[in-house]
Amino acid sequence: MRSIWNGAISFGLVSIPIKLVNATENHSISFRQIHLEDGGRIRYHKVCELEDKEIPNDEIGKGYEDADGSIIPITEDDLAQLPIPTAKTIEIVSFVPAERIDPLQMGTAYYLQANGVPAAKPYTLLREALKRSNKVAIAKFALRGRERLGMLRVVDDVIAMHGLLWPDEIRAPEDVAPESHVTVRDAELDLADALMDTLGEVDMDSLHDDYRDAVEEMIESKASGTEPAETPKKSDGGGGKVIDLMSALESSVRAAKKARDEGEEGEDVAEVTELSSRSRTKKSTAKKSAATKKTAAKKSTAKKSAPAKKTAVAKKTTAKKSTSSKKTTSAKKKPTPRKKTSA
């Protein structure tokens, strides 16, 4: 990949020579403006409005238009004399958690490539430090005549940098949210959750630009002199019409489930059969009657065992009484000893 900027990463007292490489590319199809009558290209010419003639590039400079419409010329020497410490350096100023960065600030992405063998060691050190800390580096750098803000993070084994907008370049979302007060019911949220669960996750690598494919097919058909195949048009989703939200959510859930089931070829899907109210009543009645029978059986057994226990207690009491009466009788039958008298 061709580098667009050469410089160094300033990491404290450590300097890492690097090359800046574009991490993204544009695959959109571009069109030319033509003259409809003869198909000739429409081109733009740089014309001076005072002399009304075309000006070559070597005679074109820069200027700032003031509020009153006057132009203030700015030369390359004027810009070169400005103090830009990050002209050839990506200066790291801080390390912060990744969640601190608002995605609204993120812009163009670049890969930072180690420039030469001596840069491999400090490059790897910075990469592993970012990995272990789970943080990103905030840096300043200059590109295309202006100082910019960047965020360094690790992608696989490469340090990537995202251009960031300055905080004052983010507009506040004023007058964007709905002005009227809207209440969302729990049932609607439940259906929305069900739709999200049904759609599930997606492999990001499987996503592609269907419109670009259709444009390429149309161009090939026209180039070969054949008519392009008609493609079915998709619904516009209601076109801003007021719809019944609940019915729309329910239809969306059904459609998503159907699409998911069609995509799962050869997989067994367990069906859940809803019990009717009558069968539920029968089952609950049967359970109640069984429980009643068990309770009655326990009560009858307890009643039968109660008299038996009473009889045993009574027998024991009678035996105790007879034993005590026998002891009393034997005690009465013993003779009383006589006193001995002297002769």
Short mmCIF file of C-alpha atoms in Angstrom, two decimals:
data_model
loop_
_atom_site.label_atom_id
_atom_site.label_comp_id
_atom_site.label_asym_id
_atom_site.label_seq_id
_atom_site.Cartn_x
_atom_site.Cartn_y
_atom_site.Cartn_z
CA MET A 1 0.00 0.00 0.00
CA ARG A 2 1.23 3.46 -0.87
CA SER A 3 1.95 5.78 2.05
CA ILE A 4 0.42 9.26 2.08
CA TRP A 5 2.53 10.71 4.93
CA ASN A 6 5.89 9.98 6.51
CA GLY A 7 6.81 11.03 10.02
CA ALA A 8 7.17 9.66 13.54
CA ILE A 9 5.12 8.86 16.62
CA SER A 10 6.26 10.82 19.66
CA PHE A 11 5.73 8.59 22.72
CA GLY A 12 7.35 10.53 25.57
CA LEU A 13 11.07 10.46 24.76
CA VAL A 14 10.56 7.55 22.35
CA SER A 15 10.36 8.35 18.65
CA ILE A 16 8.89 5.74 16.27
CA PRO A 17 9.40 6.35 12.50
CA ILE A 18 6.18 5.42 10.69
CA LYS A 19 4.35 5.65 7.38
CA LEU A 20 0.68 6.65 7.16
CA VAL A 21 -1.44 4.40 4.92
CA ASN A 22 -5.15 4.71 4.11
CA ALA A 23 -7.09 1.95 5.92
CA THR A 24 -10.25 2.33 3.80
CA GLU A 25 -11.09 2.63 0.11
CA ASN A 26 -14.09 3.91 -1.79
CA HIS A 27 -15.87 1.41 -4.05
CA SER A 28 -18.73 3.67 -5.15
CA ILE A 29 -19.31 4.05 -8.89
CA SER A 30 -18.74 7.58 -10.20
CA PHE A 31 -20.45 9.12 -13.22
CA ARG A 32 -19.37 11.84 -15.65
CA GLN A 33 -21.46 14.77 -16.76
CA ILE A 34 -22.17 14.65 -20.51
CA HIS A 35 -23.95 16.69 -23.16
CA LEU A 36 -27.23 14.84 -23.85
CA GLU A 37 -27.31 15.78 -27.53
CA ASP A 38 -23.92 14.38 -28.58
CA GLY A 39 -22.57 12.63 -25.45
CA GLY A 40 -19.60 14.98 -25.09
CA ARG A 41 -17.91 15.37 -21.68
CA ILE A 42 -18.79 18.47 -19.66
CA ARG A 43 -15.61 19.91 -18.14
CA TYR A 44 -14.94 22.78 -15.79
CA HIS A 45 -12.42 25.50 -16.50
CA LYS A 46 -10.84 27.78 -13.91
CA VAL A 47 -11.65 31.25 -15.09
CA CYS A 48 -10.70 34.60 -13.52
CA GLU A 49 -13.86 36.60 -13.08
CA LEU A 50 -12.01 39.91 -13.61
CA GLU A 51 -10.23 38.99 -16.84
CA ASP A 52 -12.80 36.42 -18.01
CA LYS A 53 -10.15 33.98 -19.18
CA GLU A 54 -8.91 30.56 -18.14
CA ILE A 55 -6.01 30.56 -15.65
CA PRO A 56 -3.31 27.82 -15.48
CA ASN A 57 -2.65 26.07 -12.16
CA ASP A 58 0.77 27.68 -11.61
CA GLU A 59 -0.91 31.09 -11.47
CA ILE A 60 -3.57 30.05 -8.92
CA GLY A 61 -3.01 30.74 -5.22
CA LYS A 62 -5.04 30.88 -1.99
CA GLY A 63 -7.08 33.63 -0.44
CA TYR A 64 -9.44 34.14 2.50
CA GLU A 65 -12.78 35.85 1.86
CA ASP A 66 -13.55 38.35 4.56
CA ALA A 67 -17.02 39.16 5.90
CA ASP A 68 -17.33 42.16 3.58
CA GLY A 69 -16.49 40.06 0.53
CA SER A 70 -12.90 41.22 0.11
CA ILE A 71 -10.19 38.62 -0.55
CA ILE A 72 -7.06 38.45 1.65
CA PRO A 73 -4.22 36.67 -0.21
CA ILE A 74 -2.48 33.86 1.74
CA THR A 75 0.81 32.50 0.40
CA GLU A 76 2.55 29.21 1.07
CA ASP A 77 5.32 31.13 2.86
CA ASP A 78 2.76 32.58 5.25
CA LEU A 79 1.54 29.09 6.12
CA ALA A 80 5.07 27.69 6.43
CA GLN A 81 5.98 30.28 9.07
CA LEU A 82 3.13 29.21 11.36
CA PRO A 83 4.28 27.19 14.41
CA ILE A 84 3.00 23.64 13.88
CA PRO A 85 4.94 21.31 16.19
CA THR A 86 3.09 18.30 14.75
CA ALA A 87 4.07 18.99 11.14
CA LYS A 88 5.96 15.67 10.87
CA THR A 89 5.08 14.11 14.22
CA ILE A 90 2.09 12.26 15.66
CA GLU A 91 2.34 13.56 19.22
CA ILE A 92 0.59 11.38 21.83
CA VAL A 93 -0.89 13.61 24.53
CA SER A 94 -2.94 11.16 26.62
CA PHE A 95 -4.21 7.60 27.11
CA VAL A 96 -7.94 7.15 27.84
CA PRO A 97 -10.47 4.28 27.90
CA ALA A 98 -11.98 3.61 24.49
CA GLU A 99 -15.53 4.28 25.72
CA ARG A 100 -14.57 7.89 26.39
CA ILE A 101 -14.46 8.54 22.63
CA ASP A 102 -17.78 9.53 21.09
CA PRO A 103 -18.30 7.72 17.74
CA LEU A 104 -19.57 11.04 16.34
CA GLN A 105 -15.97 12.29 16.45
CA MET A 106 -14.50 9.46 14.37
CA GLY A 107 -13.45 10.19 10.82
CA THR A 108 -10.98 8.74 8.32
CA ALA A 109 -9.02 5.65 9.38
CA TYR A 110 -5.33 5.04 8.73
CA TYR A 111 -2.80 2.27 9.35
CA LEU A 112 0.52 3.20 10.95
CA GLN A 113 3.36 1.18 9.41
CA ALA A 114 6.78 0.92 11.03
CA ASN A 115 9.29 2.69 8.77
CA GLY A 116 12.43 0.58 8.77
CA VAL A 117 13.95 -2.15 10.94
CA PRO A 118 14.96 0.14 13.87
CA ALA A 119 11.31 1.20 14.27
CA ALA A 120 10.09 -2.39 14.85
CA LYS A 121 11.07 -2.52 18.55
CA PRO A 122 9.45 0.75 19.75
CA TYR A 123 6.46 0.12 17.45
CA THR A 124 5.87 -3.28 19.07
CA LEU A 125 6.34 -1.77 22.54
CA LEU A 126 3.62 0.83 21.95
CA ARG A 127 1.29 -1.77 20.42
CA GLU A 128 1.62 -4.19 23.34
CA ALA A 129 1.25 -1.36 25.88
CA LEU A 130 -2.04 -0.35 24.25
CA LYS A 131 -3.22 -3.97 24.29
CA ARG A 132 -2.42 -4.55 27.95
CA SER A 133 -3.88 -1.27 29.17
CA ASN A 134 -7.15 -1.63 27.18
CA LYS A 135 -6.83 2.06 26.37
CA VAL A 136 -6.48 4.22 23.27
CA ALA A 137 -3.99 7.01 22.67
CA ILE A 138 -5.12 10.55 21.88
CA ALA A 139 -2.67 12.35 19.58
CA LYS A 140 -2.21 15.49 17.51
CA PHE A 141 -0.90 15.42 13.95
CA ALA A 142 -0.77 17.71 10.89
CA LEU A 143 -2.06 16.57 7.50
CA ARG A 144 -2.88 18.53 4.33
CA GLY A 145 -2.11 21.91 5.81
CA ARG A 146 -4.00 21.69 9.10
CA GLU A 147 -3.54 20.24 12.56
CA ARG A 148 -5.84 17.37 13.41
CA LEU A 149 -6.84 15.19 16.35
CA GLY A 150 -6.39 11.41 16.23
CA MET A 151 -7.02 8.24 18.19
CA LEU A 152 -4.57 5.32 18.11
CA ARG A 153 -5.78 1.78 18.76
CA VAL A 154 -4.67 -1.77 17.99
CA VAL A 155 -6.22 -3.72 15.08
CA ASP A 156 -4.84 -7.28 14.98
CA ASP A 157 -1.07 -6.67 15.05
CA VAL A 158 -1.17 -3.16 13.60
CA ILE A 159 -1.59 0.27 15.18
CA ALA A 160 -4.48 2.09 13.50
CA MET A 161 -5.30 5.79 13.79
CA HIS A 162 -8.73 7.36 13.43
CA GLY A 163 -8.96 11.01 12.59
CA LEU A 164 -11.15 12.76 15.16
CA LEU A 165 -13.18 15.91 14.93
CA TRP A 166 -12.31 18.57 17.48
CA PRO A 167 -14.88 18.73 20.31
CA ASP A 168 -16.17 22.15 19.15
CA GLU A 169 -16.92 20.66 15.71
CA ILE A 170 -19.66 18.39 17.10
CA ARG A 171 -23.06 20.04 16.87
CA ALA A 172 -25.51 19.72 19.76
CA PRO A 173 -28.68 17.74 18.83
CA GLU A 174 -31.03 20.67 19.30
CA ASP A 175 -34.58 20.47 17.91
CA VAL A 176 -33.93 16.97 16.60
CA ALA A 177 -35.82 14.81 19.12
CA PRO A 178 -39.64 14.60 18.82
CA GLU A 179 -41.24 17.68 20.35
CA SER A 180 -44.45 15.97 21.47
CA HIS A 181 -44.47 13.71 24.53
CA VAL A 182 -44.77 10.05 23.54
CA THR A 183 -45.51 7.15 25.91
CA VAL A 184 -44.28 3.69 24.95
CA ARG A 185 -46.14 0.76 26.49
CA ASP A 186 -44.44 -2.31 27.92
CA ALA A 187 -46.19 -4.53 25.38
CA GLU A 188 -44.65 -2.52 22.55
CA LEU A 189 -41.21 -2.77 24.13
CA ASP A 190 -41.67 -6.54 24.52
CA LEU A 191 -42.48 -6.87 20.83
CA ALA A 192 -39.49 -4.71 19.92
CA ASP A 193 -37.26 -6.94 22.07
CA ALA A 194 -38.72 -10.03 20.40
CA LEU A 195 -37.99 -8.56 16.98
CA MET A 196 -34.40 -7.77 18.00
CA ASP A 197 -33.91 -11.32 19.32
CA THR A 198 -35.41 -12.84 16.18
CA LEU A 199 -33.20 -10.84 13.83
CA GLY A 200 -30.21 -11.86 15.95
CA GLU A 201 -26.62 -11.10 14.97
CA VAL A 202 -25.01 -10.84 11.54
CA ASP A 203 -21.59 -11.59 10.13
CA MET A 204 -20.31 -8.15 9.13
CA ASP A 205 -18.16 -9.67 6.37
CA SER A 206 -21.31 -11.03 4.67
CA LEU A 207 -22.78 -7.54 4.12
CA HIS A 208 -22.30 -5.96 0.68
CA ASP A 209 -23.65 -3.14 -1.47
CA ASP A 210 -26.60 -4.55 -3.45
CA TYR A 211 -27.19 -1.23 -5.19
CA ARG A 212 -23.63 -1.12 -6.53
CA ASP A 213 -24.02 -4.67 -7.89
CA ALA A 214 -27.22 -3.65 -9.68
CA VAL A 215 -25.53 -0.57 -11.18
CA GLU A 216 -22.60 -2.66 -12.44
CA GLU A 217 -24.98 -5.19 -14.04
CA MET A 218 -26.91 -2.39 -15.69
CA ILE A 219 -23.70 -0.85 -17.09
CA GLU A 220 -22.54 -4.24 -18.44
CA SER A 221 -25.94 -4.78 -20.09
CA LYS A 222 -25.85 -1.38 -21.77
CA ALA A 223 -22.26 -1.90 -22.90
CA SER A 224 -23.16 -5.24 -24.51
CA GLY A 225 -26.34 -3.84 -26.08
CA THR A 226 -28.77 -6.02 -24.11
CA GLU A 227 -31.65 -4.99 -21.91
CA PRO A 228 -30.93 -5.18 -18.17
CA ALA A 229 -32.92 -7.73 -16.19
CA GLU A 230 -35.78 -6.33 -14.14
CA THR A 231 -35.25 -6.52 -10.41
CA PRO A 232 -38.15 -6.67 -7.93
CA LYS A 233 -38.69 -3.38 -6.15
CA LYS A 234 -38.73 -3.42 -2.41
CA SER A 235 -41.37 -1.71 -0.33
CA ASP A 236 -40.57 1.80 0.85
CA GLY A 237 -41.64 0.85 4.37
CA GLY A 238 -44.76 2.99 4.43
CA GLY A 239 -43.32 6.25 3.16
CA GLY A 240 -43.91 8.15 6.39
CA LYS A 241 -47.53 7.04 6.75
CA VAL A 242 -49.07 6.75 10.22
CA ILE A 243 -49.35 3.04 11.01
CA ASP A 244 -50.53 0.83 13.85
CA LEU A 245 -47.30 0.26 15.76
CA MET A 246 -48.40 -2.95 17.49
CA SER A 247 -49.57 -4.64 14.29
CA ALA A 248 -46.43 -3.52 12.47
CA LEU A 249 -44.23 -4.98 15.21
CA GLU A 250 -46.16 -8.24 15.25
CA SER A 251 -45.92 -8.54 11.45
CA SER A 252 -42.21 -7.81 11.62
CA VAL A 253 -41.65 -10.52 14.24
CA ARG A 254 -43.57 -13.06 12.12
CA ALA A 255 -41.66 -12.14 8.98
CA ALA A 256 -38.30 -12.33 10.79
CA LYS A 257 -39.14 -15.75 12.26
CA LYS A 258 -40.21 -17.02 8.85
CA ALA A 259 -37.00 -15.78 7.24
CA ARG A 260 -34.91 -17.34 10.00
CA ASP A 261 -36.71 -20.69 9.76
CA GLU A 262 -36.23 -20.75 5.98
CA GLY A 263 -32.53 -20.08 6.45
CA GLU A 264 -32.09 -22.96 8.90
CA GLU A 265 -32.01 -25.89 6.49
CA GLY A 266 -32.05 -29.36 7.98
CA GLU A 267 -32.34 -28.14 11.57
CA ASP A 268 -35.09 -29.46 13.84
CA VAL A 269 -37.12 -26.71 15.41
CA ALA A 270 -38.95 -27.61 18.62
CA GLU A 271 -42.60 -26.59 18.59
CA VAL A 272 -44.34 -25.46 21.75
CA THR A 273 -48.03 -26.48 21.85
CA GLU A 274 -50.24 -24.20 23.89
CA LEU A 275 -52.62 -26.08 26.19
CA SER A 276 -56.29 -25.23 25.96
CA SER A 277 -58.14 -23.93 29.01
CA ARG A 278 -60.30 -27.09 29.22
CA SER A 279 -57.33 -29.46 29.32
CA ARG A 280 -55.64 -27.25 31.88
CA THR A 281 -58.80 -27.42 34.07
CA LYS A 282 -58.94 -31.23 33.82
CA LYS A 283 -55.33 -31.63 34.81
CA SER A 284 -55.65 -29.29 37.77
CA THR A 285 -58.86 -31.08 38.91
CA ALA A 286 -57.14 -34.47 38.73
CA LYS A 287 -54.23 -33.20 40.76
CA LYS A 288 -56.59 -31.75 43.39
CA SER A 289 -58.60 -35.00 43.71
CA ALA A 290 -55.43 -37.08 44.07
CA ALA A 291 -54.20 -34.75 46.80
CA THR A 292 -57.60 -34.98 48.57
CA LYS A 293 -57.52 -38.80 48.50
CA LYS A 294 -54.03 -38.89 49.99
CA THR A 295 -55.09 -36.53 52.78
CA ALA A 296 -58.18 -38.61 53.61
CA ALA A 297 -56.14 -41.82 53.71
CA LYS A 298 -53.68 -40.26 56.13
CA LYS A 299 -56.53 -39.05 58.39
CA SER A 300 -58.23 -42.47 58.50
CA THR A 301 -54.95 -44.20 59.36
CA ALA A 302 -54.40 -41.72 62.15
CA LYS A 303 -57.90 -42.36 63.54
CA LYS A 304 -57.39 -46.14 63.55
CA SER A 305 -54.10 -45.91 65.31
CA ALA A 306 -55.50 -43.57 67.99
CA PRO A 307 -57.83 -46.16 69.76
CA ALA A 308 -55.12 -48.77 69.64
CA LYS A 309 -52.81 -46.41 71.43
CA LYS A 310 -55.51 -45.66 74.02
CA THR A 311 -56.08 -49.42 74.70
CA ALA A 312 -52.38 -50.00 75.17
CA VAL A 313 -52.19 -47.11 77.60
CA ALA A 314 -55.19 -48.42 79.54
CA LYS A 315 -53.67 -51.92 79.80
CA LYS A 316 -50.44 -50.51 81.10
CA THR A 317 -52.32 -48.45 83.72
CA THR A 318 -54.30 -51.53 84.94
CA ALA A 319 -51.11 -53.57 85.19
CA LYS A 320 -49.49 -50.87 87.27
CA LYS A 321 -52.54 -50.73 89.64
CA SER A 322 -52.61 -54.53 90.17
CA THR A 323 -48.90 -54.61 90.92
CA SER A 324 -49.21 -51.90 93.55
CA SER A 325 -52.20 -53.65 95.24
CA LYS A 326 -50.25 -56.91 95.47
CA LYS A 327 -47.37 -55.09 97.12
CA THR A 328 -49.76 -53.55 99.66
CA THR A 329 -51.34 -56.96 100.56
CA SER A 330 -48.03 -58.66 101.06
CA ALA A 331 -46.93 -55.84 103.30
CA LYS A 332 -50.04 -56.38 105.52
CA LYS A 333 -49.46 -60.19 105.93
CA LYS A 334 -45.99 -59.83 107.52
CA PRO A 335 -46.03 -60.70 111.38
CA THR A 336 -45.25 -58.04 113.90
CA PRO A 337 -42.10 -58.82 115.96
CA ARG A 338 -42.66 -59.40 119.77
CA LYS A 339 -40.61 -57.74 122.49
CA LYS A 340 -38.35 -59.94 124.61
CA THR A 341 -38.71 -59.72 128.44
CA SER A 342 -36.11 -60.54 131.01
CA ALA A 343 -36.69 -63.69 133.21
#
